[in-house]
C-alpha cells in the first residue's frame, strides 16, 4: 500500500461533471489499496472572477483581504469534491490550509510555506478517509489566511507530499507530461519519461509552463518524486526525480524558448567600478526582473553592456536606463523588442563537452545570428531575432536527436 | 465612546456599490468616536448559488462539506468590505468564524454558538481597527467549519455583541423596524419604537420575519440591546430590549398572522391514556413540527383531537394520522388546508384582563368564525378561515388602538 498525493488543476475541476471525473479517478486509486490525499485548485475561471470583484471594489485591494477573498475559490472545490466522494460511499474529508495547518510566512499573495502539520491528516488517513486539501492557501503564525501565488497548488501538493513522506506526488494537468519541446512548434516532440529536478527547474523557468517553479524547488529539497500526467487519460506521464546515471547519457533533454523578453544595450559605458550598480539599482528599485546580462571586454576604457527584461517592464526599464546613461556619460542606448531566447537543457552537458558549440553551429548553418549567449552547468541560452524562434527550436530539436522516439535509450 | 456592533444583511451588501454604502455608514459611526464591529451576510443570491452547486454535485450533500461550501459566501463579503474601508483610509480587518473564534456545537447547518473568544477582537479594536466579521459561520471544538442556519448572521451579531458587552447591536435591514403588523395589509401600521424580548420572540415566531428567533433568545439571555433599523436611511428603528413599565401600559403591541399551516382533526377518539402519544409519535419521528393542539372535553368516552402542521408537511402528516386513526378505532379524520393563524401579542396582557374576549368579540362582529384558540401569557392566537386573514388583521389592528400614531403614549 502506497501513500499517493494527487493534484488536480483548475481545468480538471472546472465543472461539476469534471469534479465527478476526478472523484472517480481518486476513488480508483483508493480502491487499488492506496492512501490518497487530493490537492485541488479553484474551478477554472473562479479565481479570475474573484480578482475582478476585488478590482471593482477598489484600485489597490489590501493584500491581507485579497488573500481572504481569493482563498474561497479552492474552498468551493474541496467541499464539492468531498461531497461527491461521500455520495459515492467513500469517507472523504476536506481540509482548508489552516486546518492542516500549512504554515507560511506573512507575505500575502506569494507566501512561502514554512511548515506543515501532518498529525490531523495522518489520523484521518488511518481511519480510512480520503483527504481533500485546498491548494494555493495557507495560514501565517498569527492566523491570517495567506495564498502562495498563481500556480501555488502545485507547491501545496509537493509540500504536503513531503510532509507526509508520500510515495509519489501526481500532478494532473491537461497535457500528457513534460515534452522535449513545445509540440505546437515541433510535431515530433516527444514526452520525456524521466527528468531531473535541475533540468525541470531550467525547463520551467525557461518557459515550459507545466509546473510552478517553486514546487520543483520544493520537490528537489525534500526528494519528492513528482509524476506529471494527464487527467484525461491513463497514460504514464513524466517522472521528475533525482538525477540518475541514465540521465547523464542524454546530452540534451529539452529545448525551450521564451518570446517574452526585450533587449536593452548601453553603448560606450566608462569601464569603472560601480557603474553596473548605478545602472541596475534603479531597475531593481522599480521591481524589474533582469534576466541575462552581458558585458563585453573593455576597449579603450569603454565597454558595452546588454541585458534583457520582460516585455511588460520594457518601457519603464528603457526610461530609467536612458536617464542613468546620460548621467554616467555613456555613448547611447539601443533596444530591441523583437528577440527570443532559445535554450537547450540537459544534465548530460556536465560530462560532455562540445554541446554549446554544436548549438552555435546548428544555428549558424540556418543563418541565424546569435545576439547574446548565457550558460549554466546544464543549459545554454541564445538570444536570437524573434522571427527565427520556431526555426531555431526545430533545428535544435532535430540536431540533438530529440525527434526520434526513445532518445533515452540511446 | 461606545462599542457598536452593526449587522448588514444580504440585500444591504448585494453589490459592490452597496458594500461601498455600508462602508460609508460604518466609517461615519467610527468617525463619531465609536469602536465598531461589523457583521455581514453573503451578498444576496450568493448563498442560493452555492446551494444550487451542491445540489448539482449530488442528491444529499454531506453536512460537513455543505457548511464548508456555503461559508464561502460571507468570506467574500468580509474581504470586500474590509478592502473598501482600507482604501478609504481606515484600518479594517476581516475575521472568519474560526479566527475570532466563534465556537459552536457540531450540528452542521444549524449549529448553536457555545462560546466566543473576545481577546483577538479586543486587541485589534484597541489598535484602532474596524472589525469585519463573517456572519452565519463558526467552528466546532474539532476545528470543523459550521454554519448557524438561514438568518444566522443576526445571531452572530448578537452573540458577538454579548461577548464584547457592546452598548448596542444594530441590525440593518430593508425595512424601518418592527411594525405593529404587516404594512402590506394595514397601511396604518406603525413602527414600534420599543419592544420587549418576549414580545419580539412571539412576533418573530408568529410570522414577522425581521429577526431570526434564535438571535432574540440570545439577546434576551445576555441582555443585548438590539436596534432594528433600515440601511437605506437614518431613521431610528425599533429597540428590542428588556421589559420596562412603559411597555405594560400597552395592551397589545402587534398583530401577526401565519398562512403556512394546515389543520387535521381526528374525530371520535377513544379517550384513554396513551392515545395522544400514539397519534403524535409517528409525526415526531417524521420530523413534523406540530403547532397548536386542541383536545375537546370527552363525550361518552370519545373525544375530538385537532392540531396544525406546516403546509409542507401536511400530506405526510395526514397519511400518518389516517393510519393511526384506523389502528386506534377513531371515527374518522378531517383536514383543512385553508386556514390562517391570527394572533395578538403584548406584555400588557399579563396585567390586564379581557383582552382575549375582546379579540373574540371583534372577530365575531365581522362574522369570522374561530376554529381553534391557543394562548400564552403574552399572546392569543385564533385559527380562522384563510380568506378572512386580512380582514381579521385589519379589524384587530384598529380595535386595539394600533392604527393611531403614538399608541405607546396612551
JSON list of N, CA and C in Angstrom, two decimals, chain B residues 93-117:
[
{"chain": "B", "resi": 93, "resn": "UNK", "atom": "N", "xyz": [-10.08, 45.10, 9.49]},
{"chain": "B", "resi": 93, "resn": "UNK", "atom": "CA", "xyz": [-9.54, 43.74, 9.45]},
{"chain": "B", "resi": 93, "resn": "UNK", "atom": "C", "xyz": [-10.69, 42.75, 9.47]},
{"chain": "B", "resi": 94, "resn": "UNK", "atom": "N", "xyz": [-10.66, 41.82, 8.54]},
{"chain": "B", "resi": 94, "resn": "UNK", "atom": "CA", "xyz": [-11.73, 40.83, 8.47]},
{"chain": "B", "resi": 94, "resn": "UNK", "atom": "C", "xyz": [-11.46, 39.66, 9.41]},
{"chain": "B", "resi": 95, "resn": "UNK", "atom": "N", "xyz": [-12.53, 39.08, 9.90]},
{"chain": "B", "resi": 95, "resn": "UNK", "atom": "CA", "xyz": [-12.44, 37.93, 10.80]},
{"chain": "B", "resi": 95, "resn": "UNK", "atom": "C", "xyz": [-13.39, 36.83, 10.33]},
{"chain": "B", "resi": 96, "resn": "UNK", "atom": "N", "xyz": [-12.85, 35.65, 10.08]},
{"chain": "B", "resi": 96, "resn": "UNK", "atom": "CA", "xyz": [-13.68, 34.49, 9.83]},
{"chain": "B", "resi": 96, "resn": "UNK", "atom": "C", "xyz": [-14.12, 33.90, 11.17]},
{"chain": "B", "resi": 97, "resn": "UNK", "atom": "N", "xyz": [-15.15, 33.07, 11.14]},
{"chain": "B", "resi": 97, "resn": "UNK", "atom": "CA", "xyz": [-15.65, 32.48, 12.36]},
{"chain": "B", "resi": 97, "resn": "UNK", "atom": "C", "xyz": [-14.55, 31.84, 13.20]},
{"chain": "B", "resi": 98, "resn": "UNK", "atom": "N", "xyz": [-13.63, 31.11, 12.56]},
{"chain": "B", "resi": 98, "resn": "UNK", "atom": "CA", "xyz": [-12.61, 30.39, 13.31]},
{"chain": "B", "resi": 98, "resn": "UNK", "atom": "C", "xyz": [-11.50, 31.31, 13.79]},
{"chain": "B", "resi": 99, "resn": "UNK", "atom": "N", "xyz": [-11.44, 32.52, 13.25]},
{"chain": "B", "resi": 99, "resn": "UNK", "atom": "CA", "xyz": [-10.38, 33.43, 13.66]},
{"chain": "B", "resi": 99, "resn": "UNK", "atom": "C", "xyz": [-10.74, 34.20, 14.93]},
{"chain": "B", "resi": 100, "resn": "UNK", "atom": "N", "xyz": [-12.05, 34.25, 15.23]},
{"chain": "B", "resi": 100, "resn": "UNK", "atom": "CA", "xyz": [-12.46, 35.01, 16.43]},
{"chain": "B", "resi": 100, "resn": "UNK", "atom": "C", "xyz": [-12.09, 34.30, 17.72]},
{"chain": "B", "resi": 101, "resn": "UNK", "atom": "N", "xyz": [-12.33, 33.07, 18.03]},
{"chain": "B", "resi": 101, "resn": "UNK", "atom": "CA", "xyz": [-13.22, 32.16, 17.32]},
{"chain": "B", "resi": 101, "resn": "UNK", "atom": "C", "xyz": [-14.65, 32.20, 17.86]},
{"chain": "B", "resi": 102, "resn": "UNK", "atom": "N", "xyz": [-15.61, 31.87, 16.98]},
{"chain": "B", "resi": 102, "resn": "UNK", "atom": "CA", "xyz": [-16.99, 31.62, 17.38]},
{"chain": "B", "resi": 102, "resn": "UNK", "atom": "C", "xyz": [-17.14, 30.11, 17.47]},
{"chain": "B", "resi": 103, "resn": "UNK", "atom": "N", "xyz": [-17.09, 29.61, 18.71]},
{"chain": "B", "resi": 103, "resn": "UNK", "atom": "CA", "xyz": [-17.14, 28.16, 18.92]},
{"chain": "B", "resi": 103, "resn": "UNK", "atom": "C", "xyz": [-18.60, 27.70, 18.95]},
{"chain": "B", "resi": 104, "resn": "UNK", "atom": "N", "xyz": [-18.92, 26.69, 18.15]},
{"chain": "B", "resi": 104, "resn": "UNK", "atom": "CA", "xyz": [-20.29, 26.15, 18.13]},
{"chain": "B", "resi": 104, "resn": "UNK", "atom": "C", "xyz": [-20.26, 24.67, 18.46]},
{"chain": "B", "resi": 105, "resn": "UNK", "atom": "N", "xyz": [-21.47, 24.09, 18.61]},
{"chain": "B", "resi": 105, "resn": "UNK", "atom": "CA", "xyz": [-21.53, 22.63, 18.67]},
{"chain": "B", "resi": 105, "resn": "UNK", "atom": "C", "xyz": [-21.31, 22.10, 17.25]},
{"chain": "B", "resi": 106, "resn": "UNK", "atom": "N", "xyz": [-21.44, 20.80, 17.06]},
{"chain": "B", "resi": 106, "resn": "UNK", "atom": "CA", "xyz": [-21.10, 20.22, 15.75]},
{"chain": "B", "resi": 106, "resn": "UNK", "atom": "C", "xyz": [-22.32, 19.88, 14.92]},
{"chain": "B", "resi": 107, "resn": "UNK", "atom": "N", "xyz": [-23.46, 20.54, 15.21]},
{"chain": "B", "resi": 107, "resn": "UNK", "atom": "CA", "xyz": [-24.66, 20.31, 14.41]},
{"chain": "B", "resi": 107, "resn": "UNK", "atom": "C", "xyz": [-24.54, 21.12, 13.13]},
{"chain": "B", "resi": 108, "resn": "UNK", "atom": "N", "xyz": [-23.96, 20.50, 12.09]},
{"chain": "B", "resi": 108, "resn": "UNK", "atom": "CA", "xyz": [-23.75, 21.22, 10.84]},
{"chain": "B", "resi": 108, "resn": "UNK", "atom": "C", "xyz": [-25.06, 21.79, 10.31]},
{"chain": "B", "resi": 109, "resn": "UNK", "atom": "N", "xyz": [-24.98, 22.94, 9.67]},
{"chain": "B", "resi": 109, "resn": "UNK", "atom": "CA", "xyz": [-26.11, 23.64, 9.03]},
{"chain": "B", "resi": 109, "resn": "UNK", "atom": "C", "xyz": [-27.05, 24.33, 10.02]},
{"chain": "B", "resi": 110, "resn": "UNK", "atom": "N", "xyz": [-27.02, 23.94, 11.27]},
{"chain": "B", "resi": 110, "resn": "UNK", "atom": "CA", "xyz": [-27.80, 24.68, 12.26]},
{"chain": "B", "resi": 110, "resn": "UNK", "atom": "C", "xyz": [-27.11, 24.60, 13.62]},
{"chain": "B", "resi": 111, "resn": "UNK", "atom": "N", "xyz": [-25.83, 24.93, 13.59]},
{"chain": "B", "resi": 111, "resn": "UNK", "atom": "CA", "xyz": [-25.02, 24.85, 14.80]},
{"chain": "B", "resi": 111, "resn": "UNK", "atom": "C", "xyz": [-25.45, 25.92, 15.81]},
{"chain": "B", "resi": 112, "resn": "UNK", "atom": "N", "xyz": [-25.25, 25.64, 17.08]},
{"chain": "B", "resi": 112, "resn": "UNK", "atom": "CA", "xyz": [-25.55, 26.61, 18.14]},
{"chain": "B", "resi": 112, "resn": "UNK", "atom": "C", "xyz": [-24.24, 27.14, 18.70]},
{"chain": "B", "resi": 113, "resn": "UNK", "atom": "N", "xyz": [-24.19, 28.44, 18.90]},
{"chain": "B", "resi": 113, "resn": "UNK", "atom": "CA", "xyz": [-23.00, 29.07, 19.45]},
{"chain": "B", "resi": 113, "resn": "UNK", "atom": "C", "xyz": [-22.83, 28.68, 20.91]},
{"chain": "B", "resi": 114, "resn": "UNK", "atom": "N", "xyz": [-21.62, 28.24, 21.26]},
{"chain": "B", "resi": 114, "resn": "UNK", "atom": "CA", "xyz": [-21.38, 27.85, 22.65]},
{"chain": "B", "resi": 114, "resn": "UNK", "atom": "C", "xyz": [-20.49, 28.85, 23.36]},
{"chain": "B", "resi": 115, "resn": "UNK", "atom": "N", "xyz": [-19.61, 29.49, 22.61]},
{"chain": "B", "resi": 115, "resn": "UNK", "atom": "CA", "xyz": [-18.61, 30.33, 23.27]},
{"chain": "B", "resi": 115, "resn": "UNK", "atom": "C", "xyz": [-18.00, 31.24, 22.21]},
{"chain": "B", "resi": 116, "resn": "UNK", "atom": "N", "xyz": [-17.63, 32.45, 22.63]},
{"chain": "B", "resi": 116, "resn": "UNK", "atom": "CA", "xyz": [-16.99, 33.37, 21.69]},
{"chain": "B", "resi": 116, "resn": "UNK", "atom": "C", "xyz": [-15.73, 33.93, 22.33]},
{"chain": "B", "resi": 117, "resn": "UNK", "atom": "N", "xyz": [-14.63, 33.86, 21.62]},
{"chain": "B", "resi": 117, "resn": "UNK", "atom": "CA", "xyz": [-13.40, 34.46, 22.11]},
{"chain": "B", "resi": 117, "resn": "UNK", "atom": "C", "xyz": [-13.42, 35.95, 21.83]}
]
